[in-house]
Amino acid sequence: MKKVVILGGGYGGLTVANQLLEKDLPSDTVLVLVDRMPYQGLKTEYYALASGTVSDLDIRVQFPVDPRLILKYGEVTAVDPVQKIIMFENDEPLSYDWLVISLGCVDKYHQIIGAEQYTHSIQTLSGTRKTYQAVNDINPYGQVSIIGGGLSGVEMAAELRESRPDLNIRIIDRGSSILSSFPGPVQSFVRDWMLEHDIEMRSYVSLCRIEDGLLYNKQDTQQETIQTDITIWTAGVQPSLIVRNLPFGKDSQGRILLNPYHQVQEYQDIYVVGDCASLPFSPSAQAAQGQGKQVADVLRAVWKNETPRLGKIKLKGVLGSLGKKSGFGLMGKRTITGMVPRLIKSGVLWKSKHQIG
């Protein structure tokens, strides 16, 4: 039997698996989906789990049950593209005929001393569980510092305000404003929401070191000490270590360069989807799912000895939440704020949980 091995059951990897199972899969080919966990965790909602407004069960999606799909659980340590095998921490190597890498991203700490040791993460399900426990254990009126004023940091702060109205919450960013990649009207709306809900916003903070309970802000020749009870990191991501160690061409952010068919340029039996792929737009669940659909199309074309015909991946926009009753979004060039984008995001989450669309 020939094997299509999918590393990672996230948005991209699970889309590839579902698409191949729904349509023609050659009788001599089997799918192997490799993941740490027996279900997908909806990563776009990890901020809510960390805040305590949803449970673990609320953000799980079960993997498909199909005789053509083999589920393998374990910790991948390396990929050998020459021998066409995958190595595991505590298991035998796994061979493949075609490989889909969908391993996602991890935090990037920008060489800030102590950042990895003394901050909490929402990049993995296990890490998010630990962050929730740490947040849950903070005494009333304790101080939470969220490093990074992008989408994840803003959603984390807003959801935490809803979960723990007793806490002091601040967002720390090195730029001039939270949500710096969004249009001005969205930035203004979200800043006003934060002020109304007593969330402090610190701009132009250049962290040089983090310790347990202390943040060090370097400003010219002076250094400011900022006290905190817990620090949550949302200030950047990078591809997983496995991907960073692969001998493939990469862009300036360490993401793998691909040909128009999402194949690695040096090894066209390897496909990359999601946060590890070098794409002309920002990584997102939406982009990973769009890629996943196209990778399934390419594989079917390869099996039929046909030339794949792919269109442009169309992204519908970006949505963010401010607790459960407000939000913001960017749909094309149109900005939306208030309850409507929050309702739309809830609908998108429901479709993801039920694997629709």
Coordinates of C-alpha atoms in Angstrom, one line a residue, residues 189-311:
F189 CA -12.6 51.3 18.2
V190 CA -10.6 48.6 20.0
R191 CA -8.6 51.2 22.0
D192 CA -11.8 52.8 23.1
W193 CA -13.2 49.4 24.1
M194 CA -10.1 48.7 26.1
L195 CA -10.2 52.0 28.0
E196 CA -13.9 51.5 28.7
H197 CA -13.1 48.1 30.2
D198 CA -10.1 49.3 32.3
I199 CA -7.4 47.5 30.3
E200 CA -4.1 49.4 30.3
M201 CA -2.2 49.8 27.0
R202 CA 1.5 50.4 27.1
S203 CA 3.1 51.4 23.7
Y204 CA 6.8 51.8 22.7
V205 CA 7.9 49.3 25.3
S206 CA 11.2 47.6 24.4
L207 CA 11.6 44.6 26.6
C208 CA 15.2 43.4 27.1
R209 CA 14.8 40.9 29.9
I210 CA 12.0 39.1 31.7
E211 CA 12.2 37.5 35.2
D212 CA 9.7 36.0 37.5
G213 CA 7.3 38.9 38.3
L214 CA 9.5 41.5 36.6
L215 CA 9.7 43.0 33.1
Y216 CA 12.6 45.2 32.0
N217 CA 11.9 48.0 29.6
K218 CA 15.0 49.5 28.0
Q219 CA 14.6 53.1 27.0
D220 CA 17.8 54.8 25.6
T221 CA 20.2 54.7 28.5
Q222 CA 17.6 54.1 31.2
Q223 CA 15.8 50.9 32.2
E224 CA 12.3 50.7 33.6
T225 CA 11.2 47.8 35.9
I226 CA 7.6 46.7 35.4
Q227 CA 6.0 44.5 38.0
T228 CA 3.6 41.7 37.1
D229 CA 2.1 38.6 38.6
I230 CA 1.8 36.6 35.4
T231 CA 3.0 37.3 31.8
I232 CA 1.4 35.9 28.7
W233 CA 3.3 35.9 25.5
T234 CA 1.5 36.8 22.2
A235 CA 4.4 38.7 20.5
G236 CA 5.3 36.6 17.5
V237 CA 5.5 33.1 16.1
Q238 CA 7.9 31.0 14.0
P239 CA 7.7 27.6 12.3
S240 CA 8.1 24.5 14.5
L241 CA 11.7 23.3 15.3
I242 CA 11.3 20.3 13.0
V243 CA 10.6 22.7 10.0
R244 CA 13.4 25.0 11.0
N245 CA 15.8 22.1 10.9
L246 CA 14.7 20.9 7.4
P247 CA 17.2 21.6 4.6
F248 CA 14.7 23.4 2.4
G249 CA 14.7 26.8 0.9
K250 CA 13.0 29.3 3.3
D251 CA 11.9 32.9 3.4
S252 CA 13.1 35.6 5.8
Q253 CA 10.6 34.3 8.5
G254 CA 11.8 30.7 8.2
R255 CA 8.8 29.5 6.3
I256 CA 9.3 26.9 3.5
L257 CA 9.4 28.1 -0.1
L258 CA 6.9 26.3 -2.3
N259 CA 6.1 26.0 -6.0
P260 CA 2.6 26.9 -7.3
Y261 CA 1.3 23.4 -6.3
H262 CA 2.3 23.8 -2.6
Q263 CA 5.2 21.4 -3.1
V264 CA 8.7 21.8 -1.6
Q265 CA 10.9 23.0 -4.5
E266 CA 13.6 20.4 -3.8
Y267 CA 11.2 17.5 -3.0
Q268 CA 8.0 17.5 -4.9
D269 CA 6.6 14.6 -2.9
I270 CA 6.4 16.9 0.1
Y271 CA 3.6 19.5 0.5
V272 CA 3.4 22.2 3.2
V273 CA 0.3 23.8 4.5
G274 CA -0.5 26.4 7.1
D275 CA 1.9 28.5 9.3
C276 CA 5.1 26.7 8.0
A277 CA 4.4 27.6 4.3
S278 CA 5.7 30.8 2.7
L279 CA 2.6 32.5 1.3
P280 CA 1.8 35.9 -0.1
F281 CA -0.5 36.6 2.8
S282 CA -0.4 36.3 6.6
P283 CA -0.8 32.8 8.1
S284 CA -4.3 32.0 9.3
A285 CA -6.7 29.1 9.8
Q286 CA -8.5 30.3 6.7
A287 CA -5.4 30.2 4.6
A288 CA -4.4 26.8 5.9
Q289 CA -7.9 25.4 4.9
G290 CA -7.6 27.0 1.5
Q291 CA -4.2 25.4 1.0
G292 CA -5.5 22.1 2.3
K293 CA -8.2 21.9 -0.3
Q294 CA -5.7 22.7 -3.1
V295 CA -3.2 20.1 -1.9
A296 CA -5.9 17.4 -2.0
D297 CA -6.7 18.5 -5.6
V298 CA -3.0 18.3 -6.6
L299 CA -2.6 14.9 -5.1
R300 CA -5.6 13.6 -7.0
A301 CA -4.2 15.1 -10.2
V302 CA -0.8 13.4 -9.5
W303 CA -2.5 10.1 -9.1
K304 CA -4.3 10.5 -12.4
N305 CA -1.2 11.8 -14.2
E306 CA -2.9 15.1 -14.9
T307 CA -1.7 18.7 -14.6
P308 CA -3.3 20.3 -11.5
R309 CA -5.5 23.4 -12.2
L310 CA -5.5 25.6 -9.2
G311 CA -7.2 29.0 -8.7

